[in-house]
Coordinates of C-alpha atoms in Angstrom, one line a residue:
Chain A
X73 CA 10.9 -48.5 -30.5
X74 CA 13.4 -49.4 -27.7
X75 CA 14.2 -47.8 -24.5
X76 CA 17.8 -46.9 -23.7
X77 CA 17.3 -45.8 -20.1
X78 CA 14.8 -46.4 -17.4
X79 CA 13.5 -43.8 -15.0
X80 CA 12.3 -45.4 -11.9
X81 CA 10.5 -42.4 -10.5
X82 CA 7.8 -42.1 -7.8
X83 CA 7.8 -45.8 -7.1
X84 CA 4.9 -46.9 -5.0
X85 CA 5.8 -48.9 -1.9
X86 CA 5.8 -52.6 -2.5
X87 CA 4.5 -54.3 0.6
X88 CA 3.7 -57.8 -0.5
X89 CA 5.4 -60.6 1.3
X90 CA 6.7 -62.4 -1.8
X91 CA 8.3 -65.3 0.1
X92 CA 5.0 -66.1 1.7
X93 CA 3.2 -65.8 -1.7
X94 CA 5.7 -68.1 -3.4
X95 CA 5.0 -70.7 -0.8
X96 CA 1.3 -70.7 -1.8
X97 CA 2.3 -71.9 -5.3
X98 CA 3.5 -75.5 -5.2
X99 CA 4.6 -75.6 -8.8
X100 CA 7.3 -73.1 -8.0
X101 CA 8.9 -75.4 -5.5
X102 CA 10.4 -77.7 -8.1
X103 CA 13.7 -77.6 -9.8
X104 CA 13.9 -77.5 -13.6
X105 CA 17.0 -78.7 -15.4
X106 CA 18.7 -78.9 -12.1
X107 CA 18.0 -75.3 -11.2
X108 CA 15.3 -73.5 -9.2
X109 CA 12.3 -73.0 -11.5
X110 CA 12.0 -69.3 -12.3
X111 CA 8.7 -68.7 -14.0
X112 CA 8.6 -65.6 -16.1
X113 CA 5.8 -66.4 -18.4
X114 CA 2.7 -65.3 -16.5
X115 CA 1.5 -63.2 -19.4
X116 CA 0.9 -66.4 -21.3
X117 CA -0.6 -68.3 -18.4
X118 CA -0.2 -67.6 -14.7
X119 CA 0.3 -70.3 -12.0
X120 CA -2.3 -71.0 -9.4
X121 CA -2.2 -71.0 -5.6
X122 CA -3.3 -74.0 -3.5
X123 CA -6.4 -72.2 -2.5
X124 CA -7.7 -72.3 -6.1
X125 CA -7.0 -76.0 -6.8
X126 CA -8.3 -76.8 -3.3
X127 CA -11.6 -75.0 -4.0
X128 CA -12.0 -76.9 -7.2
X129 CA -11.2 -80.3 -5.5
X130 CA -13.6 -79.5 -2.7
X131 CA -16.3 -78.6 -5.2
X132 CA -15.9 -81.9 -7.0
X133 CA -15.7 -83.9 -3.8
X134 CA -18.6 -82.3 -2.0
X135 CA -20.8 -80.1 -4.3
X136 CA -20.9 -81.1 -7.9
X137 CA -24.1 -81.6 -9.8
X138 CA -25.3 -79.8 -13.0
X139 CA -26.4 -76.3 -12.3
X140 CA -29.7 -74.5 -12.8
X141 CA -31.7 -77.6 -13.7
X142 CA -32.6 -79.7 -10.7
X143 CA -34.6 -79.4 -7.5
X144 CA -32.4 -81.5 -5.3
X145 CA -30.2 -79.9 -2.7
X146 CA -26.9 -80.9 -4.2
X147 CA -27.7 -79.1 -7.4
X148 CA -28.7 -76.1 -5.4
X149 CA -25.3 -76.1 -3.7
X150 CA -23.6 -76.4 -7.1
X151 CA -25.6 -73.5 -8.5
X152 CA -24.9 -71.4 -5.4
X153 CA -21.2 -72.1 -5.8
X154 CA -21.2 -70.9 -9.4
X155 CA -23.4 -67.9 -8.8
X156 CA -21.3 -66.9 -5.8
X157 CA -18.3 -66.9 -8.0
X158 CA -20.2 -64.8 -10.5
X159 CA -20.8 -62.2 -7.7
X160 CA -17.1 -62.2 -6.7
X161 CA -16.0 -61.6 -10.3
X162 CA -18.6 -58.9 -10.7
X163 CA -17.3 -57.2 -7.5
X164 CA -13.7 -57.6 -8.7
X165 CA -14.3 -55.5 -11.8
X166 CA -16.7 -53.0 -10.3
X167 CA -19.7 -54.3 -12.2
X168 CA -23.1 -52.9 -10.9
X169 CA -24.8 -56.3 -11.4
X170 CA -23.6 -59.9 -11.4
X171 CA -26.0 -60.4 -14.4
X172 CA -23.5 -58.5 -16.4
X173 CA -20.9 -61.2 -16.0
X174 CA -21.1 -63.9 -18.7
X175 CA -18.8 -66.9 -18.3
X176 CA -17.1 -68.1 -21.5
X177 CA -14.2 -70.4 -22.3
X178 CA -11.6 -67.6 -22.3
X179 CA -11.1 -64.0 -23.4
X180 CA -10.8 -65.1 -27.0
X181 CA -14.3 -66.6 -26.9
X182 CA -15.5 -63.4 -25.1
X183 CA -14.3 -61.2 -27.9
X184 CA -15.7 -63.6 -30.5
X185 CA -19.0 -63.4 -28.7
X186 CA -19.0 -59.6 -29.0
X187 CA -18.2 -59.9 -32.7
X188 CA -20.6 -62.7 -33.5
X189 CA -23.5 -61.3 -31.5
X190 CA -23.3 -57.6 -31.1
X191 CA -21.1 -57.1 -34.2
X192 CA -23.2 -59.3 -36.5
X193 CA -26.4 -57.5 -35.4
X194 CA -25.0 -54.0 -35.7
X195 CA -22.3 -53.8 -38.3
X196 CA -22.8 -53.3 -42.1
X197 CA -21.0 -52.2 -45.2
X198 CA -21.0 -48.5 -44.3
X199 CA -19.7 -49.0 -40.8
X200 CA -16.2 -49.0 -39.3
X201 CA -14.5 -50.8 -36.4
X202 CA -11.4 -49.2 -34.9
X203 CA -8.5 -51.4 -33.6
X204 CA -5.0 -50.5 -32.5
X205 CA -1.6 -51.7 -33.8
X206 CA -0.8 -53.4 -30.5
X207 CA -3.8 -55.8 -30.4
X208 CA -3.5 -59.5 -29.8
X209 CA -4.8 -61.7 -32.7
X210 CA -7.8 -62.5 -30.5
X211 CA -8.9 -58.8 -30.9
X212 CA -8.1 -58.7 -34.6
X213 CA -9.1 -61.9 -36.3
X214 CA -12.8 -62.0 -35.1
X215 CA -13.2 -58.5 -36.6
X216 CA -11.5 -59.5 -39.8
X217 CA -13.7 -62.6 -40.1
X218 CA -16.8 -60.5 -39.5
X219 CA -15.7 -57.8 -41.9
X220 CA -15.3 -60.3 -44.7
X221 CA -19.0 -61.2 -44.2
X222 CA -20.4 -57.7 -43.5
X223 CA -18.1 -55.5 -45.5
X224 CA -17.3 -52.9 -42.8
X225 CA -14.0 -51.1 -42.6
X226 CA -11.3 -51.8 -40.1
X227 CA -9.2 -48.8 -39.0
X228 CA -6.0 -48.8 -36.9
X229 CA -4.8 -46.5 -34.2
X230 CA -1.0 -46.3 -34.8
X231 CA 1.7 -46.4 -32.2
X232 CA 4.3 -43.8 -31.2
X233 CA 8.0 -44.5 -31.3
X234 CA 8.0 -45.5 -27.6
X235 CA 5.0 -47.9 -27.9
X236 CA 2.1 -45.8 -26.7
X237 CA -1.0 -45.3 -28.8
X238 CA -0.7 -42.3 -31.1
X239 CA -4.0 -40.5 -30.5
X240 CA -3.3 -37.6 -32.9
X241 CA -5.9 -38.6 -35.4
X242 CA -8.3 -40.3 -32.9
X243 CA -11.3 -38.2 -33.8
X244 CA -10.8 -38.8 -37.5
X245 CA -10.4 -42.5 -36.9
X246 CA -13.6 -42.6 -34.8
X247 CA -15.6 -40.6 -37.2
X248 CA -18.5 -42.9 -38.4
X249 CA -17.1 -45.8 -36.4
X250 CA -19.5 -48.0 -34.4
X251 CA -16.9 -49.7 -32.2
X252 CA -13.5 -49.2 -30.8
X253 CA -11.9 -52.5 -29.8
X254 CA -8.7 -52.0 -27.8
X255 CA -6.4 -53.8 -25.4
X256 CA -6.0 -52.2 -22.0
X257 CA -2.5 -53.5 -21.8
X258 CA -0.2 -54.9 -24.5
X259 CA 0.7 -58.5 -24.0
X260 CA 4.0 -57.9 -25.8
X261 CA 5.4 -54.5 -24.8
X262 CA 3.4 -53.9 -21.7
X263 CA 1.9 -50.6 -22.8
X264 CA -1.1 -49.5 -20.7
X265 CA -3.6 -47.7 -22.9
X266 CA -5.8 -44.8 -21.7
X267 CA -9.1 -46.6 -21.6
X268 CA -11.1 -43.9 -20.0
X269 CA -9.9 -41.3 -22.6
X270 CA -10.6 -43.8 -25.4
X271 CA -14.0 -44.7 -24.0
X272 CA -15.1 -41.1 -23.7
X273 CA -13.9 -40.3 -27.2
X274 CA -15.7 -43.4 -28.6
X275 CA -18.9 -42.4 -26.9
X276 CA -18.6 -38.8 -28.2
X277 CA -18.6 -40.3 -31.7
X278 CA -21.6 -42.6 -30.9
X279 CA -19.3 -45.7 -30.8
X280 CA -19.0 -48.3 -28.2
X281 CA -15.8 -49.5 -26.7
X282 CA -14.8 -53.2 -26.3
X283 CA -11.8 -53.6 -24.0
X284 CA -9.5 -56.6 -24.2
X285 CA -8.6 -56.8 -20.5
X286 CA -6.8 -60.1 -20.7
X287 CA -3.5 -58.6 -19.4
X288 CA -5.0 -55.7 -17.5
X289 CA -7.6 -57.3 -15.2
X290 CA -5.2 -59.8 -13.6
X291 CA -2.7 -57.0 -12.7
X292 CA -4.5 -53.7 -12.0
X293 CA -7.5 -52.8 -10.0
X294 CA -10.4 -52.7 -12.5
X295 CA -13.6 -50.7 -12.3
X296 CA -15.7 -51.0 -15.5
X297 CA -17.8 -48.0 -14.4
X298 CA -14.7 -45.7 -13.9
X299 CA -13.3 -47.0 -17.2
X300 CA -16.6 -46.2 -18.9
X301 CA -16.3 -49.4 -20.8
X302 CA -19.1 -51.1 -22.7
X303 CA -17.5 -54.6 -23.1
X304 CA -14.6 -56.1 -21.1
X305 CA -13.1 -59.5 -21.9
X306 CA -10.6 -61.5 -19.8
X307 CA -9.4 -65.0 -19.0
X308 CA -9.3 -66.9 -15.7
X309 CA -6.0 -68.6 -16.3
X310 CA -4.0 -65.4 -16.5
X311 CA -5.3 -64.2 -13.0
X312 CA -4.3 -67.3 -11.0
X313 CA -7.5 -69.1 -11.9
X314 CA -8.0 -72.3 -13.9
X315 CA -7.8 -72.7 -17.7
X316 CA -11.1 -73.2 -19.5
X317 CA -13.0 -70.2 -18.0
X318 CA -13.2 -66.6 -19.2
X319 CA -15.4 -63.7 -18.7
X320 CA -17.3 -61.3 -20.9
X321 CA -18.6 -58.3 -19.0
X322 CA -21.0 -56.0 -20.8
X323 CA -23.5 -53.3 -19.8
X324 CA -26.8 -55.1 -19.1
X325 CA -28.8 -53.3 -21.7
X326 CA -26.3 -54.3 -24.4
X327 CA -26.5 -58.0 -23.3
X328 CA -30.3 -57.8 -23.3
X329 CA -30.3 -56.3 -26.8
X330 CA -27.8 -58.7 -28.3
X331 CA -28.9 -62.0 -29.9
X332 CA -27.6 -65.2 -28.4
X333 CA -24.2 -66.5 -29.6
X334 CA -24.2 -70.2 -29.1
X335 CA -27.5 -72.1 -29.0
X336 CA -28.4 -75.1 -26.8
X337 CA -29.5 -76.0 -23.4
X338 CA -29.4 -73.5 -20.5
X339 CA -29.8 -70.5 -22.8
X340 CA -33.5 -70.7 -23.5
X341 CA -36.8 -69.7 -21.8
X342 CA -38.8 -71.8 -24.2
X343 CA -38.4 -73.9 -27.3
X344 CA -41.1 -74.8 -29.7
X345 CA -41.0 -76.4 -33.2
X346 CA -41.1 -73.0 -34.8
X347 CA -38.6 -71.2 -32.7
X348 CA -37.2 -70.4 -29.3
X349 CA -37.2 -67.7 -26.7
X350 CA -33.9 -66.9 -25.1
X351 CA -33.3 -66.9 -21.4
X352 CA -32.5 -63.8 -19.4
X353 CA -29.0 -62.5 -19.2
X354 CA -26.4 -63.7 -18.5
X355 CA -27.8 -67.3 -19.1
X356 CA -28.8 -66.3 -22.6
X357 CA -25.0 -66.5 -23.4
X358 CA -24.2 -69.6 -21.5
X359 CA -25.4 -72.5 -23.6
X360 CA -24.6 -76.0 -22.4
X361 CA -23.1 -77.1 -19.1
X362 CA -20.7 -74.4 -18.0
X363 CA -17.2 -75.1 -16.6
X364 CA -18.6 -75.1 -13.1
X365 CA -15.5 -76.2 -11.2
X366 CA -13.4 -73.7 -13.2
X367 CA -15.8 -70.9 -12.3
X368 CA -15.5 -71.9 -8.7
X369 CA -11.7 -71.9 -9.0
X370 CA -11.9 -68.4 -10.6
X371 CA -13.9 -67.2 -7.6
X372 CA -11.1 -68.5 -5.4
X373 CA -8.5 -66.7 -7.5
X374 CA -10.5 -63.5 -7.1
X375 CA -10.5 -64.1 -3.3
X376 CA -6.7 -64.6 -3.4
X377 CA -6.1 -61.4 -5.4
X378 CA -8.5 -59.5 -3.2
X379 CA -6.6 -60.7 -0.1
X380 CA -3.4 -59.2 -1.5
X381 CA -5.1 -56.1 -2.7
X382 CA -4.9 -55.1 -6.4
X383 CA -3.2 -51.8 -5.6
X384 CA -0.4 -53.8 -3.9
X385 CA -0.2 -56.2 -6.8
X386 CA 0.2 -53.2 -9.1
X387 CA 2.8 -51.5 -6.8
X388 CA 4.8 -54.7 -6.7
X389 CA 4.8 -55.1 -10.5
X390 CA 5.8 -51.5 -11.1
X391 CA 8.7 -52.0 -8.6
X392 CA 9.7 -55.2 -10.5
X393 CA 9.5 -53.3 -13.9
X394 CA 11.9 -50.7 -12.5
X395 CA 14.2 -53.2 -11.1
X396 CA 14.3 -55.3 -14.2
X397 CA 14.8 -52.4 -16.6
X398 CA 17.6 -51.0 -14.4
X399 CA 19.3 -54.3 -13.7
X400 CA 19.3 -55.4 -17.4
X401 CA 20.4 -52.0 -18.6
X402 CA 23.2 -51.7 -16.0
X403 CA 24.4 -55.1 -16.8
X404 CA 24.1 -55.3 -20.6
X405 CA 24.0 -51.7 -21.7
X406 CA 23.6 -51.5 -25.5
X407 CA 23.6 -55.2 -25.8
X408 CA 19.9 -55.3 -24.6
X409 CA 17.0 -53.4 -26.1
X410 CA 13.8 -53.3 -24.2
X411 CA 10.7 -52.6 -26.3
X412 CA 7.9 -50.3 -25.3
X413 CA 7.4 -47.4 -22.8
X414 CA 10.5 -46.3 -20.9
X415 CA 8.7 -45.4 -17.7
X416 CA 8.1 -48.4 -15.5
X417 CA 4.8 -46.9 -14.4
X418 CA 3.5 -46.8 -17.9
X419 CA 3.8 -50.6 -18.3
X420 CA 2.3 -53.8 -17.0
X421 CA 4.6 -56.5 -15.8
X422 CA 5.6 -57.6 -19.3
X423 CA 8.9 -57.0 -20.9
X424 CA 9.9 -57.9 -24.5
X425 CA 13.5 -57.5 -25.3
X426 CA 16.2 -58.2 -27.9
X427 CA 19.5 -59.5 -26.7
X428 CA 22.2 -58.5 -29.1
X429 CA 21.6 -60.2 -32.4
X430 CA 20.6 -63.5 -30.8
X431 CA 17.4 -64.9 -31.9
X432 CA 14.7 -65.1 -29.1
X433 CA 14.4 -68.8 -29.7
X434 CA 18.0 -69.3 -29.0
X435 CA 18.0 -67.0 -26.0
X436 CA 15.1 -68.8 -24.4
X437 CA 16.8 -72.2 -25.1
X438 CA 19.8 -71.1 -23.0
X439 CA 17.6 -69.6 -20.4
X440 CA 15.7 -72.9 -20.1
X441 CA 19.0 -74.5 -19.1
X442 CA 19.0 -72.2 -16.1
X443 CA 15.4 -73.0 -15.2
X444 CA 14.2 -69.7 -16.5
X445 CA 10.8 -69.8 -18.4
X446 CA 10.5 -66.9 -20.9
X447 CA 8.6 -67.0 -24.1
X448 CA 10.1 -66.4 -27.6
X449 CA 7.9 -65.7 -30.5
X450 CA 5.4 -63.3 -32.0
X451 CA 3.1 -63.5 -29.0
X452 CA 0.0 -63.6 -31.2
X453 CA 0.6 -60.0 -32.2
X454 CA 2.0 -60.2 -35.7
X455 CA 1.0 -56.7 -36.8
X456 CA 2.9 -55.3 -33.8
X457 CA 5.9 -57.5 -34.7
X458 CA 6.0 -56.0 -38.1
X459 CA 5.9 -52.5 -36.6
X460 CA 8.8 -53.5 -34.3
X461 CA 10.6 -54.8 -37.3
X462 CA 11.2 -58.2 -35.9
X463 CA 9.8 -61.7 -36.4
X464 CA 9.9 -62.5 -32.7
X465 CA 10.8 -61.1 -29.3
X466 CA 11.9 -62.8 -26.1
X467 CA 9.3 -61.9 -23.4
X468 CA 9.7 -62.1 -19.7
X469 CA 6.6 -61.3 -17.6
X470 CA 6.0 -61.3 -13.8
X471 CA 3.3 -61.6 -11.3
X472 CA 2.7 -61.7 -7.6
X473 CA 5.1 -64.7 -7.0
X474 CA 8.1 -63.1 -8.7
X475 CA 10.7 -61.0 -7.0
X476 CA 14.1 -59.4 -7.6
X477 CA 15.9 -62.7 -7.2
X478 CA 14.0 -64.0 -10.3
X479 CA 15.2 -61.0 -12.2
X480 CA 18.7 -61.6 -11.0
X481 CA 18.6 -65.2 -12.3
X482 CA 17.3 -64.0 -15.6
X483 CA 20.2 -61.6 -15.9
X484 CA 22.7 -64.3 -15.0
X485 CA 21.2 -66.6 -17.5
X486 CA 21.3 -63.9 -20.2
X487 CA 25.0 -63.4 -19.4
X488 CA 25.4 -67.2 -19.9
X489 CA 23.6 -67.0 -23.3
X490 CA 25.9 -64.2 -24.4
X491 CA 28.9 -66.3 -23.4
X492 CA 27.6 -69.4 -25.1
X493 CA 27.1 -67.7 -28.4
X494 CA 30.3 -65.8 -27.9
X495 CA 28.8 -62.4 -28.3
Chain B
X23 CA 28.9 -83.3 -24.9
X24 CA 25.8 -81.8 -23.2
X25 CA 22.5 -81.8 -24.9
X26 CA 22.9 -78.1 -25.4
X27 CA 26.3 -78.4 -27.0
X28 CA 24.9 -81.2 -29.1
X29 CA 22.1 -78.9 -30.3
X30 CA 24.4 -76.0 -31.0
X31 CA 27.3 -77.8 -32.7
X32 CA 30.0 -75.4 -33.9
X33 CA 29.2 -76.2 -37.6
X34 CA 25.6 -75.1 -36.9
X35 CA 26.7 -71.8 -35.4
X36 CA 29.1 -71.4 -38.3
X37 CA 26.3 -71.7 -40.8
X38 CA 24.2 -69.3 -38.7
X39 CA 26.9 -66.7 -38.6
X40 CA 27.9 -67.1 -42.2
X41 CA 24.9 -68.4 -44.1
X42 CA 25.6 -70.0 -47.5
X43 CA 23.7 -69.1 -50.6
X44 CA 22.1 -66.1 -48.9
X45 CA 20.2 -63.8 -51.3
X46 CA 17.7 -63.7 -54.1
X47 CA 17.4 -65.0 -57.7
X48 CA 15.5 -63.3 -60.4
X49 CA 11.9 -64.6 -60.8
X50 CA 11.3 -65.9 -63.3
X51 CA 13.2 -68.0 -64.3
X52 CA 13.6 -68.9 -60.6
X53 CA 10.7 -69.7 -58.4
X54 CA 10.1 -68.0 -55.0
X55 CA 8.4 -69.7 -52.1
X56 CA 7.9 -68.5 -48.5
X57 CA 7.7 -70.7 -45.5
X58 CA 6.6 -69.7 -42.0
X59 CA 6.7 -71.3 -38.6
X60 CA 3.5 -69.9 -37.1
X61 CA 4.7 -70.8 -33.6
X62 CA 7.7 -68.6 -33.5
X63 CA 7.4 -66.3 -36.5
X64 CA 10.5 -67.7 -38.3
X65 CA 10.5 -67.1 -42.0
X66 CA 12.4 -68.8 -44.8
X67 CA 12.3 -67.8 -48.4
X68 CA 13.6 -70.2 -51.0
X69 CA 14.6 -69.1 -54.5
X70 CA 14.8 -72.2 -56.6
X71 CA 16.1 -72.5 -60.2
X72 CA 15.6 -75.8 -62.0
X73 CA 17.2 -76.4 -65.4
X74 CA 14.0 -77.7 -66.8
X75 CA 11.0 -78.2 -64.5
X76 CA 9.3 -80.3 -67.2
X77 CA 11.8 -83.0 -66.5
X78 CA 10.2 -83.7 -63.1
X79 CA 12.4 -85.8 -60.9
X80 CA 15.2 -85.5 -63.4
X81 CA 15.3 -81.7 -63.3
X82 CA 18.5 -80.4 -61.8
X83 CA 18.8 -77.7 -59.1
X84 CA 21.0 -75.3 -61.0
X85 CA 20.9 -72.6 -58.3
X86 CA 19.3 -71.8 -55.0
X87 CA 19.2 -68.8 -52.7
X88 CA 17.9 -68.4 -49.2
X89 CA 16.2 -65.5 -47.5
X90 CA 14.2 -64.8 -44.4
X91 CA 14.9 -64.5 -40.7
X92 CA 14.9 -66.9 -37.8
X93 CA 16.7 -68.7 -35.1
X94 CA 20.1 -70.4 -35.4
X95 CA 18.6 -73.8 -36.1
X96 CA 16.2 -72.7 -38.9
X97 CA 18.7 -70.5 -40.6
X98 CA 21.6 -72.9 -40.4
X99 CA 19.5 -75.9 -41.5
X100 CA 18.4 -73.8 -44.5
X101 CA 22.0 -72.8 -45.2
X102 CA 23.3 -76.4 -45.1
X103 CA 20.4 -77.6 -47.2
X104 CA 21.1 -75.0 -49.9
X105 CA 24.7 -76.2 -50.0
X106 CA 23.7 -79.8 -50.2
X107 CA 21.0 -79.6 -52.9
X108 CA 22.8 -77.4 -55.5
X109 CA 23.6 -79.6 -58.5
X110 CA 21.4 -82.5 -57.4
X111 CA 18.3 -83.7 -59.3
X112 CA 14.9 -83.2 -57.9
X113 CA 14.7 -86.9 -57.3
X114 CA 17.9 -86.8 -55.3
X115 CA 16.7 -83.8 -53.4
X116 CA 13.5 -85.6 -52.5
X117 CA 15.4 -88.6 -51.2
X118 CA 17.7 -86.3 -49.2
X119 CA 14.7 -84.5 -47.7
X120 CA 13.2 -87.8 -46.8
X121 CA 16.4 -88.9 -45.1
X122 CA 16.7 -85.6 -43.3
X123 CA 13.2 -85.7 -42.0
X124 CA 13.7 -89.3 -40.9
X125 CA 16.7 -88.1 -38.9
X126 CA 14.4 -85.6 -37.4
X127 CA 12.1 -88.5 -36.7
X128 CA 9.2 -87.0 -38.7
X129 CA 7.0 -89.3 -40.7
X130 CA 7.2 -88.9 -44.4
X131 CA 3.5 -88.3 -44.8
X132 CA 3.9 -84.9 -43.4
X133 CA 6.4 -83.9 -46.1
X134 CA 3.9 -82.8 -48.7
X135 CA 1.2 -81.6 -46.4
X136 CA 2.7 -78.2 -45.9
X137 CA 1.9 -78.5 -42.2
X138 CA 4.5 -80.6 -40.5
X139 CA 3.3 -82.7 -37.6
X140 CA 6.1 -83.3 -35.1
X141 CA 6.1 -86.9 -34.0
X142 CA 9.5 -87.0 -32.4
X143 CA 9.9 -89.1 -29.3
X144 CA 10.4 -87.1 -26.1
X145 CA 12.1 -90.0 -24.5
X146 CA 15.8 -89.9 -24.9
X147 CA 16.2 -93.7 -24.8
X148 CA 13.8 -94.0 -27.7
X149 CA 15.8 -91.3 -29.5
X150 CA 19.0 -93.3 -29.0
X151 CA 17.3 -96.4 -30.4
X152 CA 16.0 -94.5 -33.2
X153 CA 19.3 -93.1 -34.2
X154 CA 20.6 -96.7 -34.7
X155 CA 17.8 -97.2 -37.3
X156 CA 18.1 -93.8 -39.0
X157 CA 19.2 -93.6 -42.6
X158 CA 22.8 -92.5 -42.9
X159 CA 23.0 -88.7 -43.0
X160 CA 26.4 -87.6 -44.3
X161 CA 28.4 -84.5 -43.8
X162 CA 27.3 -81.3 -42.1
X163 CA 23.6 -82.1 -42.0
X164 CA 24.4 -84.9 -39.5
X165 CA 25.3 -82.1 -37.1
X166 CA 21.6 -81.3 -36.8
X167 CA 20.9 -84.6 -35.2
X168 CA 21.0 -83.0 -31.7
X169 CA 17.8 -81.1 -32.5
X170 CA 15.8 -84.3 -32.0
X171 CA 16.4 -84.0 -28.2
X172 CA 14.6 -80.6 -28.3
X173 CA 11.2 -81.4 -29.9
X174 CA 10.1 -77.8 -30.0
X175 CA 13.0 -77.0 -32.2
X176 CA 12.4 -79.7 -34.8
X177 CA 10.0 -77.4 -36.7
X178 CA 12.9 -74.9 -36.9
X179 CA 15.2 -77.5 -38.5
X180 CA 12.6 -78.6 -41.0
X181 CA 11.2 -75.2 -42.0
X182 CA 13.7 -74.8 -44.9
X183 CA 13.1 -78.3 -46.1
X184 CA 9.4 -78.0 -46.1
X185 CA 9.7 -74.7 -48.0
X186 CA 12.0 -76.3 -50.6
X187 CA 9.6 -79.2 -51.0
X188 CA 6.9 -76.7 -51.7
X189 CA 9.1 -74.8 -54.1
X190 CA 9.9 -77.9 -56.1
X191 CA 6.2 -78.8 -56.2
X192 CA 5.2 -75.4 -57.4
X193 CA 8.1 -75.2 -59.9
X194 CA 7.2 -78.5 -61.5
X195 CA 3.4 -77.8 -61.5
X196 CA 3.8 -74.4 -63.1

């Protein structure tokens, strides 16, 4: 499942001013191991612009109080700040109502929420959940945990040789299934999956579709209505926002029908000795004090991405995909294998590769000496690793603050790794 | 020598390129144990043959083979380990393992837990001080000392040793 050539065709115009964008990210101004820091690990966690950290600091210094539970003005301001961010997030993904946006800790918690709430209420021994072979563990393990309790079947959509979903037997796999849980973009090989096609197919079989948008939402314009999704999970820290905040979007009627996940303060309408009445959505799913400052920071991240324009973000990343694939192939030929789709437009800004027979851990160790941050490992996708036939890959990933010069440094560093290990 | 050259000593790369005792042993009589590094996906398989597991610490490692896949550090450490322990008693292997992990600056308590907790110092001055106090580590294994300066890689170096410790435990218990 490797590409031997790249075909940079029909490249959209990349109009972002990357030098100006880089300047918005203070962390990138430092040297690392005596070299310019070249951050190529945004698929794991992105960096954040000053506007995000400033918004959080301003919130703490001028606005903080606990939300939703006090009559004083400061608490009203804090609540407004949080709810304003909810509206921004809703707008960013094309949600028809901000009530459909539930704040969680991260995408992992969002997916667990779907499993533990909707899944536990709706899945039994005669049911099936369909996953794909390129899922992140966060969209596998919650379903395996629940299946162990409820006894439903887990089915897998396989991959084609070039890392796309193989939809040949889709109808068969969806027959009798109640849910299709699928990543919109692989965090390992960058594959973009056809969510609208999958959603329509799932619905035709009476199933719902839960989309792991952790890699997709930060990098491509997202419209939950156009995607025809039922659930969408994503994390703040992968989209220039803070750690500790994630989102579950779901159709409002689903959220209203689902039982609460975590119980506690903030998620109830009333509590008596013999039971409780849950609050309205989305608060029903937000037990305890939420990460208010992080939510405010996420709102600022959405503002930043909106100011660039997600279509521009995508165009830039496709251009970088094409540049990286061409540069590395031109320079290293058969010595480098790039996993996943061969067309730059079929991929997100994530590139897993094998460099000769060097182990990814050793490759990344040498790259680190050159200030280059790439990730070696299984990327929390061990079923996919087994299909690729490797224990680990080296993965470089890019975002709005990366440019061709970063790819050039990566290529130079790889050359050095080859020299070091005399291969 | 730079830290990087210290990490990748020639003898380490030699063991990586030409691993010793690579292969499998028939089970039984040998015992097979797999070890994983969940962080990076590295895998080590130890095939351990003791002359008589009932002898406990006095049992002798009559043969050992290594399988699996991983980075140069995990694979070379396993290769060196296999060469060192063959012919030694279980007691001697345990002592060697203890000394090796001390060189890696890992507390002994993690040895049997199956889940190694890395407690290496990040500070190079401390590391230097520590080296003065470390038990003597003879021969090729001493080449792995440079790993300590790269805390993330310590788990690579100890993967084979943890797996061997588990293999010994399982062999004797069964």
